[in-house]
mmCIF file of C-alpha atoms in Angstrom:
data_model
loop_
_atom_site.group_PDB
_atom_site.id
_atom_site.type_symbol
_atom_site.label_atom_id
_atom_site.label_comp_id
_atom_site.label_asym_id
_atom_site.label_seq_id
_atom_site.Cartn_x
_atom_site.Cartn_y
_atom_site.Cartn_z
ATOM 1 C CA MET A 1449 29.673 5.663 -3.640
ATOM 2 C CA ARG A 1450 27.337 7.607 -2.702
ATOM 3 C CA MET A 1451 26.019 9.360 -5.786
ATOM 4 C CA ILE A 1452 26.235 5.946 -6.810
ATOM 5 C CA TRP A 1453 23.419 4.641 -4.617
ATOM 6 C CA LEU A 1454 21.360 8.015 -5.772
ATOM 7 C CA ALA A 1455 22.329 7.642 -9.445
ATOM 8 C CA LEU A 1456 20.750 3.873 -9.015
ATOM 9 C CA ALA A 1457 17.978 5.405 -6.879
ATOM 10 C CA ILE A 1458 16.544 7.443 -9.397
ATOM 11 C CA TRP A 1459 16.942 4.485 -12.435
ATOM 12 C CA GLY A 1460 15.225 2.379 -9.957
ATOM 13 C CA ALA A 1461 12.580 5.004 -9.916
ATOM 14 C CA ILE A 1462 12.239 5.692 -13.240
ATOM 15 C CA HIS A 1463 12.814 2.528 -15.364
ATOM 16 C CA PRO A 1464 10.246 0.802 -13.363
ATOM 17 C CA MET A 1465 7.742 3.733 -13.436
ATOM 18 C CA TYR A 1466 6.890 3.875 -17.353
ATOM 19 C CA TYR A 1467 6.161 0.315 -17.390
ATOM 20 C CA PHE A 1468 3.830 0.326 -14.608
ATOM 21 C CA ILE A 1469 2.363 3.582 -16.290
ATOM 22 C CA GLN A 1470 2.387 1.896 -19.954
ATOM 23 C CA TRP A 1471 0.770 -0.784 -18.320
ATOM 24 C CA PHE A 1472 -2.037 1.620 -16.673
ATOM 25 C CA GLN A 1473 -2.395 3.742 -19.559
ATOM 26 C CA ALA A 1474 -3.416 0.255 -21.417
ATOM 27 C CA ASN A 1475 -5.172 -1.397 -18.946
ATOM 28 C CA GLY A 1476 -6.727 1.169 -16.997
ATOM 29 C CA TRP A 1477 -5.741 2.562 -13.503
ATOM 30 C CA ASP A 1478 -7.167 -0.821 -11.484
ATOM 31 C CA ILE A 1479 -4.512 -1.613 -8.983
ATOM 32 C CA MET A 1480 -6.245 -5.472 -8.451
ATOM 33 C CA ALA A 1481 -5.810 -5.687 -12.357
ATOM 34 C CA MET A 1482 -2.299 -5.302 -11.956
ATOM 35 C CA VAL A 1483 -1.629 -7.527 -8.976
ATOM 36 C CA ASP A 1484 -3.826 -10.686 -11.270
ATOM 37 C CA ALA A 1485 -0.829 -9.707 -14.063
ATOM 38 C CA TRP A 1486 1.731 -10.129 -11.607
ATOM 39 C CA HIS A 1487 0.362 -13.588 -10.928
ATOM 40 C CA ALA A 1488 -0.019 -14.366 -14.781
ATOM 41 C CA ASN A 1489 2.346 -17.255 -14.834
ATOM 42 C CA ALA A 1490 4.602 -19.259 -12.149
ATOM 43 C CA ALA A 1491 7.252 -17.320 -13.350
ATOM 44 C CA SER A 1492 5.630 -13.818 -12.296
ATOM 45 C CA SER A 1493 4.482 -15.267 -9.328
ATOM 46 C CA GLY A 1494 7.935 -16.220 -8.282
ATOM 47 C CA LEU A 1495 9.482 -12.847 -9.036
ATOM 48 C CA VAL A 1496 6.485 -11.059 -6.805
ATOM 49 C CA TRP A 1497 7.458 -13.430 -3.815
ATOM 50 C CA ASP A 1498 10.919 -12.985 -4.680
ATOM 51 C CA LEU A 1499 10.361 -9.166 -4.591
ATOM 52 C CA THR A 1500 8.614 -9.267 -1.964
ATOM 53 C CA ILE A 1501 10.504 -11.175 0.740
ATOM 54 C CA ALA A 1502 13.451 -9.090 -0.161
ATOM 55 C CA ALA A 1503 10.771 -6.006 0.269
ATOM 56 C CA VAL A 1504 10.061 -6.990 3.959
ATOM 57 C CA THR A 1505 13.595 -7.610 4.290
ATOM 58 C CA LEU A 1506 15.253 -4.615 3.336
ATOM 59 C CA THR A 1507 12.374 -3.128 5.819
ATOM 60 C CA ILE A 1508 13.143 -4.503 8.452
ATOM 61 C CA TRP A 1509 16.981 -4.199 7.967
ATOM 62 C CA ILE A 1510 15.708 -0.324 7.892
ATOM 63 C CA VAL A 1511 13.148 0.058 10.773
ATOM 64 C CA VAL A 1512 16.254 -2.090 12.953
ATOM 65 C CA GLU A 1513 19.137 0.609 11.848
ATOM 66 C CA VAL A 1514 16.576 3.194 12.030
ATOM 67 C CA VAL A 1515 15.782 2.839 15.834
ATOM 68 C CA GLN A 1516 19.236 2.767 16.720
ATOM 69 C CA THR A 1517 20.636 5.717 14.842
ATOM 70 C CA ARG A 1518 17.591 8.266 15.282
ATOM 71 C CA ALA A 1519 17.938 8.340 11.319
ATOM 72 C CA TRP A 1520 14.811 8.808 10.474
ATOM 73 C CA ILE A 1521 14.787 10.278 6.886
ATOM 74 C CA ARG A 1522 16.028 6.955 6.097
ATOM 75 C CA LEU A 1523 12.253 6.063 7.354
ATOM 76 C CA LEU A 1524 11.693 7.086 3.361
ATOM 77 C CA ALA A 1525 13.208 4.300 1.963
ATOM 78 C CA ILE A 1526 10.288 2.263 2.964
ATOM 79 C CA PRO A 1527 7.526 4.386 1.022
ATOM 80 C CA ALA A 1528 9.817 3.520 -2.097
ATOM 81 C CA THR A 1529 9.930 0.027 -1.714
ATOM 82 C CA PHE A 1530 6.223 -0.498 -1.972
ATOM 83 C CA CYS A 1531 5.187 2.511 -4.165
ATOM 84 C CA ILE A 1532 8.129 1.629 -6.638
ATOM 85 C CA GLY A 1533 10.164 -1.576 -5.512
ATOM 86 C CA VAL A 1534 13.261 -2.806 -4.182
ATOM 87 C CA SER A 1535 14.782 -1.191 -7.384
ATOM 88 C CA CYS A 1536 14.283 2.284 -6.261
ATOM 89 C CA GLY A 1537 13.788 1.827 -2.242
ATOM 90 C CA LEU A 1538 17.150 -0.662 -1.723
ATOM 91 C CA PRO A 1539 19.678 1.939 -3.125
ATOM 92 C CA LEU A 1540 17.899 4.865 -1.816
ATOM 93 C CA TYR A 1541 18.518 3.422 1.743
ATOM 94 C CA LEU A 1542 21.991 2.510 0.771
ATOM 95 C CA TYR A 1543 22.462 6.520 -0.342
ATOM 96 C CA PHE A 1544 20.602 7.812 3.231
ATOM 97 C CA ARG A 1545 22.914 5.303 5.014
ATOM 98 C CA SER A 1546 26.554 6.633 2.904
ATOM 99 C CA ALA A 1547 25.681 10.133 4.484
ATOM 100 C CA PRO A 1548 29.084 11.430 6.033
ATOM 101 C CA LYS A 1549 28.824 11.374 9.944
ATOM 102 C CA THR A 1550 28.307 14.274 11.914
#
Protein backbone atom coordinates (compact mmCIF):
# COMPACT_ATOMS: atom_id res chain seq x y z
CA MET A 1 0.00 0.00 0.00
CA ARG A 2 2.87 2.38 0.70
CA MET A 3 3.74 2.78 -2.99
CA ILE A 4 0.07 3.29 -3.83
CA TRP A 5 -0.08 6.16 -1.32
CA LEU A 6 3.03 7.70 -2.89
CA ALA A 7 1.63 7.33 -6.41
CA LEU A 8 -1.64 8.96 -5.33
CA ALA A 9 0.26 11.82 -3.66
CA ILE A 10 2.23 12.44 -6.86
CA TRP A 11 -0.93 12.29 -8.97
CA GLY A 12 -2.68 14.54 -6.42
CA ALA A 13 0.13 17.07 -6.84
CA ILE A 14 0.48 17.02 -10.62
CA HIS A 15 -3.12 16.80 -11.79
CA PRO A 16 -4.55 19.76 -9.83
CA MET A 17 -1.45 21.88 -10.47
CA TYR A 18 -1.95 21.41 -14.22
CA TYR A 19 -5.32 23.17 -13.93
CA PHE A 20 -4.08 25.81 -11.50
CA ILE A 21 -1.21 26.75 -13.81
CA GLN A 22 -3.57 26.88 -16.81
CA TRP A 23 -5.86 29.20 -14.89
CA PHE A 24 -2.99 31.46 -13.76
CA GLN A 25 -1.63 31.67 -17.31
CA ALA A 26 -5.04 32.69 -18.65
CA ASN A 27 -6.02 35.05 -15.81
CA GLY A 28 -2.77 36.32 -14.32
CA TRP A 29 -0.97 35.31 -11.19
CA ASP A 30 -3.50 36.85 -8.78
CA ILE A 31 -4.37 34.55 -5.87
CA MET A 32 -7.37 36.63 -4.83
CA ALA A 33 -8.81 36.39 -8.34
CA MET A 34 -8.52 32.62 -8.08
CA VAL A 35 -10.29 32.66 -4.70
CA ASP A 36 -13.05 34.75 -6.28
CA ALA A 37 -13.32 32.20 -9.10
CA TRP A 38 -13.68 29.41 -6.55
CA HIS A 39 -16.80 31.19 -5.28
CA ALA A 40 -18.35 31.79 -8.71
CA ASN A 41 -21.52 29.91 -7.74
CA ALA A 42 -23.08 27.94 -4.90
CA ALA A 43 -21.79 24.59 -6.20
CA SER A 44 -18.16 25.70 -6.34
CA SER A 45 -18.46 27.45 -2.96
CA GLY A 46 -19.79 24.23 -1.46
CA LEU A 47 -16.85 22.31 -2.90
CA VAL A 48 -14.39 24.89 -1.53
CA TRP A 49 -15.89 24.57 1.95
CA ASP A 50 -15.96 20.78 1.72
CA LEU A 51 -12.25 20.69 0.88
CA THR A 52 -11.40 23.36 3.47
CA ILE A 53 -13.07 21.37 6.25
CA ALA A 54 -11.31 18.20 5.06
CA ALA A 55 -7.95 20.05 5.03
CA VAL A 56 -8.45 21.41 8.55
CA THR A 57 -9.49 17.94 9.79
CA LEU A 58 -6.43 16.35 8.18
CA THR A 59 -4.18 19.03 9.69
CA ILE A 60 -5.53 18.39 13.20
CA TRP A 61 -5.03 14.63 12.73
CA ILE A 62 -1.46 15.16 11.52
CA VAL A 63 -0.55 17.49 14.38
CA VAL A 64 -2.03 15.18 17.04
CA GLU A 65 -0.21 12.13 15.68
CA VAL A 66 3.09 13.98 15.18
CA VAL A 67 3.01 15.22 18.78
CA GLN A 68 2.47 11.61 19.92
CA THR A 69 5.00 9.94 17.61
CA ARG A 70 7.59 12.72 17.12
CA ALA A 71 7.71 11.73 13.43
CA TRP A 72 8.38 15.30 12.31
CA ILE A 73 8.71 14.49 8.58
CA ARG A 74 4.96 13.89 8.52
CA LEU A 75 4.41 17.62 9.01
CA LEU A 76 5.31 18.06 5.33
CA ALA A 77 1.81 16.85 4.51
CA ILE A 78 0.37 20.08 5.95
CA PRO A 79 1.91 22.50 3.43
CA ALA A 80 1.18 19.94 0.69
CA THR A 81 -2.47 20.03 1.75
CA PHE A 82 -2.80 23.82 1.80
CA CYS A 83 -0.51 24.65 -1.14
CA ILE A 84 -1.68 21.88 -3.48
CA GLY A 85 -4.74 20.23 -1.99
CA VAL A 86 -6.15 17.39 0.05
CA SER A 87 -5.60 15.21 -3.04
CA CYS A 88 -1.86 15.46 -2.38
CA GLY A 89 -1.70 16.00 1.39
CA LEU A 90 -3.80 13.03 2.47
CA PRO A 91 -2.02 10.33 0.43
CA LEU A 92 1.34 11.91 1.31
CA TYR A 93 0.49 11.67 4.99
CA LEU A 94 -0.64 8.04 4.56
CA TYR A 95 2.65 7.34 2.77
CA PHE A 96 4.65 8.74 5.70
CA ARG A 97 2.40 7.00 8.22
CA SER A 98 2.82 3.61 6.56
CA ALA A 99 6.61 3.66 6.87
CA PRO A 100 8.05 0.55 8.49
CA LYS A 101 8.44 0.88 12.26
CA THR A 102 12.04 1.16 13.42
